[in-house]
PDB file of C-alpha atoms and ligand atoms in Angstrom:
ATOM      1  CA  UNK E   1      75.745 189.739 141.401  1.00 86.00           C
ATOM      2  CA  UNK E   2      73.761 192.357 139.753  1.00 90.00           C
ATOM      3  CA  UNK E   3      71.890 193.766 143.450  1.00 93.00           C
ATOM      4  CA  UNK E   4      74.045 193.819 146.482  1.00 95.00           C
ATOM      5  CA  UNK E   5      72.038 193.655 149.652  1.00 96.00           C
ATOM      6  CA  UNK E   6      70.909 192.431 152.675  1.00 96.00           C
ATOM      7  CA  UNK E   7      68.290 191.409 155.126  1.00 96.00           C
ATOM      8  CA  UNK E   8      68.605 192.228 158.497  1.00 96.00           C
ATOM      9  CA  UNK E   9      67.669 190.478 162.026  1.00 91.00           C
ATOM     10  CA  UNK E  10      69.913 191.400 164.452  1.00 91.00           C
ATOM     11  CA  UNK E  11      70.414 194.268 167.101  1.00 92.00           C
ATOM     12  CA  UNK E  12      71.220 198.040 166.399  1.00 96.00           C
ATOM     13  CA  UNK E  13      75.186 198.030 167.011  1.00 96.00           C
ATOM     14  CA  UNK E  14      75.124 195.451 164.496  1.00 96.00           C
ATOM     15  CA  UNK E  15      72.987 197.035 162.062  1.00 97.00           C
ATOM     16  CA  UNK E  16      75.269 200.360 162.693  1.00 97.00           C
ATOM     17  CA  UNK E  17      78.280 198.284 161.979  1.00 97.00           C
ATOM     18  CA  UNK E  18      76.896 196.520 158.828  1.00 96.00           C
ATOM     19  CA  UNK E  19      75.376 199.565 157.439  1.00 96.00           C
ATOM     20  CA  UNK E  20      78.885 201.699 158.007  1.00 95.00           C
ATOM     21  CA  UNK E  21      81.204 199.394 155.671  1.00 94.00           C
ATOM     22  CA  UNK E  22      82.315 201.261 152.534  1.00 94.00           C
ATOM     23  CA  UNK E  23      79.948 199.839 150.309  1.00 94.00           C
ATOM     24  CA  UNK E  24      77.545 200.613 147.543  1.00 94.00           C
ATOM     25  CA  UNK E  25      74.734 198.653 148.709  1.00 96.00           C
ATOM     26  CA  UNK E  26      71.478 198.699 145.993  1.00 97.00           C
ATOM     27  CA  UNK E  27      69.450 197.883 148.800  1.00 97.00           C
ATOM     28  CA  UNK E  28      69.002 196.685 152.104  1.00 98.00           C
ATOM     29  CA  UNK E  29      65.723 194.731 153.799  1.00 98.00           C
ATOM     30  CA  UNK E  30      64.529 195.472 157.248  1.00 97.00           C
ATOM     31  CA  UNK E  31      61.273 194.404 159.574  1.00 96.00           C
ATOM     32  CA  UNK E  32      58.998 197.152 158.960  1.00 97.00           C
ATOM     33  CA  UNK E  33      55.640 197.999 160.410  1.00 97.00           C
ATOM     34  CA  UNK E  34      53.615 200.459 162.143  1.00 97.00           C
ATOM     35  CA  UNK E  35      53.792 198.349 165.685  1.00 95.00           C
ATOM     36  CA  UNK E  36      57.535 197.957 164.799  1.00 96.00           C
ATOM     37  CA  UNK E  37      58.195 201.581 163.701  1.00 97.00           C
ATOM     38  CA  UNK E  38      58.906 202.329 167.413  1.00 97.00           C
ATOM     39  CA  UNK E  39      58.735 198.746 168.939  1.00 94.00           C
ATOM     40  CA  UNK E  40      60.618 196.466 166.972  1.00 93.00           C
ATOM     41  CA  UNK E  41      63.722 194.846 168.328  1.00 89.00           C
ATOM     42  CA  UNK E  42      65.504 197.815 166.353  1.00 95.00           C
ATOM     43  CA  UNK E  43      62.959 200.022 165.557  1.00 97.00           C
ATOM     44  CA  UNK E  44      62.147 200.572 161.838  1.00 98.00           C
ATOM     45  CA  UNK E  45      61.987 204.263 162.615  1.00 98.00           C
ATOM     46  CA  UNK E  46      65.359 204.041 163.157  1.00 98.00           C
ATOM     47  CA  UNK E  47      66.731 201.801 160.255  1.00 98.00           C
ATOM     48  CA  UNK E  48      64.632 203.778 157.789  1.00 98.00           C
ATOM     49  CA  UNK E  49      65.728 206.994 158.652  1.00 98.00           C
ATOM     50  CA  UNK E  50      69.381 205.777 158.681  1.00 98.00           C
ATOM     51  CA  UNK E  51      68.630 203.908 155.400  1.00 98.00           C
ATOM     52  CA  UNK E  52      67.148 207.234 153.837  1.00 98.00           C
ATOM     53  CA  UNK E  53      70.259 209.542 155.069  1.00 97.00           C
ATOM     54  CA  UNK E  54      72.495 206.628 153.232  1.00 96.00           C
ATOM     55  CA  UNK E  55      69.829 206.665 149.846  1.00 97.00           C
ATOM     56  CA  UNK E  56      69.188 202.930 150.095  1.00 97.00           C
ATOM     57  CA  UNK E  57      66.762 201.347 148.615  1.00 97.00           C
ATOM     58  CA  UNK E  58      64.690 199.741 151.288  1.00 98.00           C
ATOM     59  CA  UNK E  59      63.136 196.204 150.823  1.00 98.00           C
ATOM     60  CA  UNK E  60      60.261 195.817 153.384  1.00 97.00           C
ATOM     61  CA  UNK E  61      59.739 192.245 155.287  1.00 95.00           C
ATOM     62  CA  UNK E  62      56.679 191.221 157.798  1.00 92.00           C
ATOM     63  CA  UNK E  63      54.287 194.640 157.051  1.00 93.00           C
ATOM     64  CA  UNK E  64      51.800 192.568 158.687  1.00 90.00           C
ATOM     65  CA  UNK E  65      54.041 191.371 161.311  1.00 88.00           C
ATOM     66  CA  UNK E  66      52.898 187.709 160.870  1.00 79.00           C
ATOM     67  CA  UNK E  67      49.335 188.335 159.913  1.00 78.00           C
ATOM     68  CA  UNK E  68      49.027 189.586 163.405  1.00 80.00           C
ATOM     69  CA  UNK E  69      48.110 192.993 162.202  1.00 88.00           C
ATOM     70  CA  UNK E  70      45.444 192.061 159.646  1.00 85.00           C
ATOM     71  CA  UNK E  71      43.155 191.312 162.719  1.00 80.00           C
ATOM     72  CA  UNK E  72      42.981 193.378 165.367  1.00 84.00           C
ATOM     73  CA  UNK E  73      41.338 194.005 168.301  1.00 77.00           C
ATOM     74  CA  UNK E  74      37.918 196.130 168.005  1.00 77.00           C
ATOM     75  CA  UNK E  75      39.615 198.802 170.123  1.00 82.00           C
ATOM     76  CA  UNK E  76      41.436 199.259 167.150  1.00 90.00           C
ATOM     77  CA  UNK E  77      39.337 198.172 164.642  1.00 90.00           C
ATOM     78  CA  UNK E  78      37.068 201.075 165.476  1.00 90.00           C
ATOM     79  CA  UNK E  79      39.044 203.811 165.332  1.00 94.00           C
ATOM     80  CA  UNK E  80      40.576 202.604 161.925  1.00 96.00           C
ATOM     81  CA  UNK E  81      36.608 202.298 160.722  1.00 95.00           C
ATOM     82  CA  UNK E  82      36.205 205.566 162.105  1.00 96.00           C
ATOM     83  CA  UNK E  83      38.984 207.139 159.717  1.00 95.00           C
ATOM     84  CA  UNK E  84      38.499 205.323 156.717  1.00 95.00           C
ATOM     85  CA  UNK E  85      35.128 203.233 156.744  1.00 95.00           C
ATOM     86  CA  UNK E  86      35.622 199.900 154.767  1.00 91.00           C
ATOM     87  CA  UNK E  87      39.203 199.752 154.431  1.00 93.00           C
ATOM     88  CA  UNK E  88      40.351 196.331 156.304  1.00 92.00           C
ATOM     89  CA  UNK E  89      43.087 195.796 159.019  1.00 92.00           C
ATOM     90  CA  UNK E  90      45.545 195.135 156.412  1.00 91.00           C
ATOM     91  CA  UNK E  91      45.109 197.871 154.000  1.00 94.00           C
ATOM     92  CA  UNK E  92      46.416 200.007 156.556  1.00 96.00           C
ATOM     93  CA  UNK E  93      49.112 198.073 157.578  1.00 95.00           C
ATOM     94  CA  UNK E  94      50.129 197.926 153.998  1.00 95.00           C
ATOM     95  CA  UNK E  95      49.080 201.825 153.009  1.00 96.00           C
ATOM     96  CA  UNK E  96      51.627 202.670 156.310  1.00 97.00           C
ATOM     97  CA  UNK E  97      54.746 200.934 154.757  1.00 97.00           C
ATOM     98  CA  UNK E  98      53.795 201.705 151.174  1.00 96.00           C
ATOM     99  CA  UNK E  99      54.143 205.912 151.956  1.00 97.00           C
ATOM    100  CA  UNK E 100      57.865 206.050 153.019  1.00 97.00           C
ATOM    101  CA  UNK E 101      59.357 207.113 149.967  1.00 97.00           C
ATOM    102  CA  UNK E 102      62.561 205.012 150.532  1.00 97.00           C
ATOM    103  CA  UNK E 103      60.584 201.794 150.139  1.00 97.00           C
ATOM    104  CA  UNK E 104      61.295 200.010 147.125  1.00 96.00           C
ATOM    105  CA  UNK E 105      59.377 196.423 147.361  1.00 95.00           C
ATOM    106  CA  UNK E 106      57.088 195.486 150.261  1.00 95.00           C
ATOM    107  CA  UNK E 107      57.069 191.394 150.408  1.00 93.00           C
ATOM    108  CA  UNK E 108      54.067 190.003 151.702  1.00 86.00           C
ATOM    109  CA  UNK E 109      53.609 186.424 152.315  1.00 78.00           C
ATOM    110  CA  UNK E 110      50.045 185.068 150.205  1.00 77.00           C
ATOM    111  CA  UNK E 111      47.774 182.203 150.831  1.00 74.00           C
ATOM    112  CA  UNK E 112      44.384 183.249 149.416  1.00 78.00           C
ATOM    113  CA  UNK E 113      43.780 184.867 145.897  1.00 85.00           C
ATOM    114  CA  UNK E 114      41.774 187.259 147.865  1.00 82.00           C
ATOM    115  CA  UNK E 115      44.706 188.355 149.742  1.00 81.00           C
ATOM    116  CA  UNK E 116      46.623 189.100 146.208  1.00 86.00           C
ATOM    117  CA  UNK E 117      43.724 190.645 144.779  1.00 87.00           C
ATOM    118  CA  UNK E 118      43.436 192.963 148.560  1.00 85.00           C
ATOM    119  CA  UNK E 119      46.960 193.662 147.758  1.00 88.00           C
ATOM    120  CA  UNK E 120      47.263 194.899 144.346  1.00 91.00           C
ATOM    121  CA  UNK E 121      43.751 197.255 144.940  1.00 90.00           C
ATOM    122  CA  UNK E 122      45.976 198.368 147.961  1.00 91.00           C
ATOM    123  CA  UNK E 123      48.762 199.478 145.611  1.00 92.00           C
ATOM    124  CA  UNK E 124      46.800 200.694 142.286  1.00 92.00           C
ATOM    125  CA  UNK E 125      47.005 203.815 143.386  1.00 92.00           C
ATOM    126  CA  UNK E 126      48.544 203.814 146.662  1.00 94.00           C
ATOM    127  CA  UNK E 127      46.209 206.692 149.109  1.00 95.00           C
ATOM    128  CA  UNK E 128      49.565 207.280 151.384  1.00 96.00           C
ATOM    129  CA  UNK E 129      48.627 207.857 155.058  1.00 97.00           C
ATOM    130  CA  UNK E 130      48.472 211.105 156.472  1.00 97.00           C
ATOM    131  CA  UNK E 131      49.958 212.917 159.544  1.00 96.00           C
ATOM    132  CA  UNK E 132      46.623 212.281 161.584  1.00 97.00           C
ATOM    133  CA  UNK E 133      46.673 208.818 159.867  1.00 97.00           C
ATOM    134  CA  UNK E 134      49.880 207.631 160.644  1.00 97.00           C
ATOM    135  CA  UNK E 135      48.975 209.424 164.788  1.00 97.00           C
ATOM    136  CA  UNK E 136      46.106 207.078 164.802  1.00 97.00           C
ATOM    137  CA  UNK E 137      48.377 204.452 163.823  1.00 97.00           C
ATOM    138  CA  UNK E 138      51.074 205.380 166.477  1.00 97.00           C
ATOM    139  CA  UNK E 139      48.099 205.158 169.004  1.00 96.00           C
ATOM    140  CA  UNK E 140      47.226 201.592 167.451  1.00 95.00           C
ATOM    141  CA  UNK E 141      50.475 200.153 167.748  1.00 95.00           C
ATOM    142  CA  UNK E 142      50.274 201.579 171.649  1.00 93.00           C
ATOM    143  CA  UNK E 143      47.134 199.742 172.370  1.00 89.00           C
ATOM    144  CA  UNK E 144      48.661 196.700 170.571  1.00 87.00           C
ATOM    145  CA  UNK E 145      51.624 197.159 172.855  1.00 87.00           C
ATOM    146  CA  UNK E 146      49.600 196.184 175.876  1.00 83.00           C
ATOM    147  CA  UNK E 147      48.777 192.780 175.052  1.00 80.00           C
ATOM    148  CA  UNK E 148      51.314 190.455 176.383  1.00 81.00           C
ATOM    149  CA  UNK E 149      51.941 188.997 172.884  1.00 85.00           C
ATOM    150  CA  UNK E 150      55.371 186.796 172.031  1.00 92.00           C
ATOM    151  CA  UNK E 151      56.694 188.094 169.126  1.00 88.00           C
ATOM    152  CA  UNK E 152      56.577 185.263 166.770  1.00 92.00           C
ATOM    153  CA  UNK E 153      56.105 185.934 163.235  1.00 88.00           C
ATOM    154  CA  UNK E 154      56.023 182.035 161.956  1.00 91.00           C
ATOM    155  CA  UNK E 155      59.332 182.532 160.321  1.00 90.00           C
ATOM    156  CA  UNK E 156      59.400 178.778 161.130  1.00 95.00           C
ATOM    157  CA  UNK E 157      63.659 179.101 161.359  1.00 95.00           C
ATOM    158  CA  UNK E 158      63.575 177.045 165.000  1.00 97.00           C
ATOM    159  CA  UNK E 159      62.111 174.277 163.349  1.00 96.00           C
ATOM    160  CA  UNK E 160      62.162 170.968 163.116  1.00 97.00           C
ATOM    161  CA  UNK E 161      62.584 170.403 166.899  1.00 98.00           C
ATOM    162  CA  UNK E 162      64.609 167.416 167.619  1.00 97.00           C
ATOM    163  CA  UNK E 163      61.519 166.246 170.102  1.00 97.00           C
ATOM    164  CA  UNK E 164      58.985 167.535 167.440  1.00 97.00           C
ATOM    165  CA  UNK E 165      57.747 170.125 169.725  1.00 98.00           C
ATOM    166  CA  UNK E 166      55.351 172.397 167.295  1.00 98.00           C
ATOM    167  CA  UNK E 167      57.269 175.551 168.379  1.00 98.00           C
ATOM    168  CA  UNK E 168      55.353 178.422 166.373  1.00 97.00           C
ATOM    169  CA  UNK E 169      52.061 176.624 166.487  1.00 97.00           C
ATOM    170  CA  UNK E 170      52.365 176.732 169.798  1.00 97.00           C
ATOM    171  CA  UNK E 171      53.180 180.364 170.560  1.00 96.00           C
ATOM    172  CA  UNK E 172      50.801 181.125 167.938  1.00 93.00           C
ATOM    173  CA  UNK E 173      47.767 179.679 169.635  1.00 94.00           C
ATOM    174  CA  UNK E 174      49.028 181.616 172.503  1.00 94.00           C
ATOM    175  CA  UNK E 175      48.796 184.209 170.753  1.00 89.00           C
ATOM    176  CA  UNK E 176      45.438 184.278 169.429  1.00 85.00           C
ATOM    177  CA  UNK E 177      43.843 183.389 172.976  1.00 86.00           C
ATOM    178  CA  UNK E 178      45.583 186.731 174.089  1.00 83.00           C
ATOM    179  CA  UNK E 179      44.441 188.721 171.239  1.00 75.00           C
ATOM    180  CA  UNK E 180      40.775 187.515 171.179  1.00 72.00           C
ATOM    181  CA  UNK E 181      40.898 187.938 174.859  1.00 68.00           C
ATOM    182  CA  UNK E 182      40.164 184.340 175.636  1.00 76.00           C
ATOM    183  CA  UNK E 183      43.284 183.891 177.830  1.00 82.00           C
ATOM    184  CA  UNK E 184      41.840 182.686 181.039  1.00 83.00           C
ATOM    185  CA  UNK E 185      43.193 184.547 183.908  1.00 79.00           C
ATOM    186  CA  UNK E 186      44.761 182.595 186.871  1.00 81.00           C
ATOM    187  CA  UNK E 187      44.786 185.691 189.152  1.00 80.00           C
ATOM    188  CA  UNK E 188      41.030 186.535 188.467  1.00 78.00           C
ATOM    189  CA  UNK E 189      38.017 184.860 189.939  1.00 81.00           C
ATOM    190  CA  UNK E 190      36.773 181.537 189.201  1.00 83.00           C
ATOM    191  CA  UNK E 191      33.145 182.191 188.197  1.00 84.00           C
ATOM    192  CA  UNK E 192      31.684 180.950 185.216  1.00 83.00           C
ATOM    193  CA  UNK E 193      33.996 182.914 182.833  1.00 80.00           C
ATOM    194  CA  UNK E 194      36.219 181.600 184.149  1.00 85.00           C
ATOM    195  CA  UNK E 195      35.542 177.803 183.659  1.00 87.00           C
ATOM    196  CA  UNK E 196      34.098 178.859 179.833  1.00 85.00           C
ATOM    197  CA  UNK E 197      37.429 180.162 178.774  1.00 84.00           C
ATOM    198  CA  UNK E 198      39.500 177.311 180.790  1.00 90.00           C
ATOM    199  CA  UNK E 199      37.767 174.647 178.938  1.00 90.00           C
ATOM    200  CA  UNK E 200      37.682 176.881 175.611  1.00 89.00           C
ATOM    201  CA  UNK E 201      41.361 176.926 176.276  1.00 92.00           C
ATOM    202  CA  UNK E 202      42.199 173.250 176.983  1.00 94.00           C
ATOM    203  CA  UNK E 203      39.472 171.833 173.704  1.00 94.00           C
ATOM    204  CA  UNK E 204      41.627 174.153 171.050  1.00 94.00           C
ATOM    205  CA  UNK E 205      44.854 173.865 172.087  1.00 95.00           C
ATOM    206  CA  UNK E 206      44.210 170.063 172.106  1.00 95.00           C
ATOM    207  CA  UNK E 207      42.753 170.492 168.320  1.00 95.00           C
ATOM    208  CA  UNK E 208      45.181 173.147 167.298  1.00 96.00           C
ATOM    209  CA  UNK E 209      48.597 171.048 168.566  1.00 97.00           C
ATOM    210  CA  UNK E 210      48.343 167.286 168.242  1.00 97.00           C
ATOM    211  CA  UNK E 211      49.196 165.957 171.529  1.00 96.00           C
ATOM    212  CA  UNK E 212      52.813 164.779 170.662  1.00 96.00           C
ATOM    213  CA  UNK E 213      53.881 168.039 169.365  1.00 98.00           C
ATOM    214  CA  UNK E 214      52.824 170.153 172.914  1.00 98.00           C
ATOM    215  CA  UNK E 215      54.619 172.375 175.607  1.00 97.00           C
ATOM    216  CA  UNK E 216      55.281 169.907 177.345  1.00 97.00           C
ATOM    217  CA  UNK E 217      57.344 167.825 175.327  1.00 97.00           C
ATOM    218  CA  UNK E 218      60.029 170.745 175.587  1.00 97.00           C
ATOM    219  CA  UNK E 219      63.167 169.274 177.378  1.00 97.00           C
ATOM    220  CA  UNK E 220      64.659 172.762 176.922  1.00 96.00           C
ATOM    221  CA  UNK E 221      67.499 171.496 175.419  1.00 97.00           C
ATOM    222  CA  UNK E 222      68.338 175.204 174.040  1.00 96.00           C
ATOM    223  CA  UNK E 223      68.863 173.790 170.249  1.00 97.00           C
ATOM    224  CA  UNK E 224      65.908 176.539 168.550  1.00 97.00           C
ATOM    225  CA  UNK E 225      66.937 179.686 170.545  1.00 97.00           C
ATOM    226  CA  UNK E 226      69.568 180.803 168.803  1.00 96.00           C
ATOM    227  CA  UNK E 227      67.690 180.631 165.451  1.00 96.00           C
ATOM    228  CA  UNK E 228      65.110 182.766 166.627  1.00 96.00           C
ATOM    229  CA  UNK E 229      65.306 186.322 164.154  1.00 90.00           C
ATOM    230  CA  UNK E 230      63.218 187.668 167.239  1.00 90.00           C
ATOM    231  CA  UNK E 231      64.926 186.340 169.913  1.00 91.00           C
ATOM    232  CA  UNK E 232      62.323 184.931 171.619  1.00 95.00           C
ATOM    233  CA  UNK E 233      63.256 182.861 174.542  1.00 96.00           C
ATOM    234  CA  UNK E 234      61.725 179.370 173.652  1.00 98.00           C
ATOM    235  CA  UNK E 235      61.384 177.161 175.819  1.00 97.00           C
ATOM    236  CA  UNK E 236      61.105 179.707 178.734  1.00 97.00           C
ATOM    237  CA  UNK E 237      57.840 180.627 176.799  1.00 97.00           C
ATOM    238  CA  UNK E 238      56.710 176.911 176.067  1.00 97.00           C
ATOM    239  CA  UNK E 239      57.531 176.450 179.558  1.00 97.00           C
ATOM    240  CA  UNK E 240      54.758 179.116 180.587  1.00 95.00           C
ATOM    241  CA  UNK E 241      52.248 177.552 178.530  1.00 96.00           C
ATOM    242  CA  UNK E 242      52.435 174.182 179.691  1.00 96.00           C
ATOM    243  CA  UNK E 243      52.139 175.584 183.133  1.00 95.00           C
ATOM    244  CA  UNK E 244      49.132 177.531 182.258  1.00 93.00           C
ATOM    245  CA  UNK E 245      48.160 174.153 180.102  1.00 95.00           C
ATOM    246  CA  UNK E 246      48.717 172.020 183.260  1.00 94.00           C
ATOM    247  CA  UNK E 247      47.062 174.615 186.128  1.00 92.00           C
ATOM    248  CA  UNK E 248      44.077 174.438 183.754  1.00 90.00           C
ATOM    249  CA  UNK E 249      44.296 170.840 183.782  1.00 89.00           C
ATOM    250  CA  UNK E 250      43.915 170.457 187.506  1.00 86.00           C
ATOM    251  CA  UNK E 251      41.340 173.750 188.275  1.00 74.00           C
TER     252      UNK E 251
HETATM  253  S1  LIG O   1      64.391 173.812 173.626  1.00 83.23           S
HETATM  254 FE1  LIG O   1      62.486 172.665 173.509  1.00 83.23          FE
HETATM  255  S2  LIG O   1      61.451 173.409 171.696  1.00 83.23           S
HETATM  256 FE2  LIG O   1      63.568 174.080 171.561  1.00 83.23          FE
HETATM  257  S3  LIG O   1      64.561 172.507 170.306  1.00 83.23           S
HETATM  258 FE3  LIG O   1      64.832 171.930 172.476  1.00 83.23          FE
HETATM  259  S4  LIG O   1      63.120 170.596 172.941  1.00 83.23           S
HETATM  260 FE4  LIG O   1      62.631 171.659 171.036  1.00 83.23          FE
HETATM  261  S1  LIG O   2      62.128 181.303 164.794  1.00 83.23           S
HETATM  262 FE1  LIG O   2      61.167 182.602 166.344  1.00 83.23          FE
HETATM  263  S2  LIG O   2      59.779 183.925 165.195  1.00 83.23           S
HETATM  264 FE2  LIG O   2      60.351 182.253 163.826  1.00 83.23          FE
HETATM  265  S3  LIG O   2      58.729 180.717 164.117  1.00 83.23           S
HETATM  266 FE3  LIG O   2      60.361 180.206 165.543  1.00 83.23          FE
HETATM  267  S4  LIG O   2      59.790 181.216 167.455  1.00 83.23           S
HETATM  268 FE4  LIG O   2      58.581 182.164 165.825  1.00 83.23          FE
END
């Protein structure tokens, strides 16, 4: 082994405990982002910092916390225009990670030549963020905070599900209803909006998940919890989509 180092997913006594063995470690890689800097499971603020007092080399994982921050909402949107006109969702995301000094390698997952291409224009020169910057971010990652988002980052470790549930499709889709706001709301009134978004709702989740891969074929049998890096409770969460899936159904 010419590196010694790990990647980290668990909670902070852990990462204490891990991180206080008498070892030389050339680097270690933790969850980093500017909604996780102070939200994360173990905020990155935190393992930096400790990461930095120990001079590690830090590997960065999920700057874009599963694509999730290269769209966001136009609350955010605008005040990001508003300090740097032109630069994309993303850019920022990755500008944030790329000015702590400690970081050694950001990893960013690729589909699209475009996003390479974003990336290395990104990096060639890096523009770090600045104090203001990096309050404006703080202030994003607040606003983000509000949306009742599950914290799935497509890792895809829970799957295959033994009843071939589509697990992060599913919390995905979820996902993206609550981000572009088209989350129908079961407390609110049932006007037109209302029945719009319902049947919005119901037509792309039925396009998005084929039918034999839904909630509702959950028999909460426990198996993909304990894979989950983010802990998410599975099938509590399926569970509360096939409700809303079902109540839909029947309104
Ligand atoms: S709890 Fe549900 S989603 Fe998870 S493995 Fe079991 S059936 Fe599949
Ligand atoms: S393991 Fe957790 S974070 Fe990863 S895809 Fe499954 S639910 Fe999402």
């Amino acid at each position: 082994i010419r590196n010694l180092g790990w990647s980290f997913h668990g909670d902070q006594p852990l990462f204490d405990k891990v991180l206080a063995e008498p070892v030389d470690w050339d680097f270690v890689m933790i969850q980093m982002n500017y909604f996780d800097w102070k939200y994360g499971r173990v905020p990155a603020e935190y393992m930096y910092n400790r990461l930095v007092e120990r001079n590690i080399p830090v590997m960065i994982m999920e700057p874009l916390l599963g694509s999730r921050l290269a769209k966001v909402s136009r609350a955010v949107s605008e005040m990001m225009q508003e300090e740097r006109p032109g630069d994309t969702p993303a850019q920022w995301a990755f500008r944030f990670v790329g000015s702590h000094p400690q970081v050694m390698v950001v990893l960013s997952g690729m589909t699209l030549m475009e996003h390479l291409q974003e990336n290395i224009k990104t990096y060639s020169p890096l523009v770090p963020v600045t104090d203001k910057q990096k309050d404006m971010l703080a202030k994003a990652a607040e606003i983000i905070r509000t949306y009742k988002i599950i914290p799935c980052t497509d890792c895809k470790y829970c799957v295959p599900c033994p009843y071939g549930v589509d697990i992060p499709g599913i919390l995905l889709y979820y996902n993206k209803a609550t981000w572009d706001s088209n989350l129908p709301d079961l407390e609110g009134q049932r006007d037109a909006e209302f029945e719009r978004a319902s049947r919005a709702f119901l037509v792309d989740y039925n396009r998005t998940i084929p039918e034999l891969e839904q909630a509702n074929h959950c028999i909460n049998c426990g198996e993909c919890e304990p894979t989950c890096p983010q802990n998410i409770k599975i099938p509590t969460d399926l569970l509360k989509i096939d409700n809303l899936v079902q109540q839909l159904k029947t309104t």
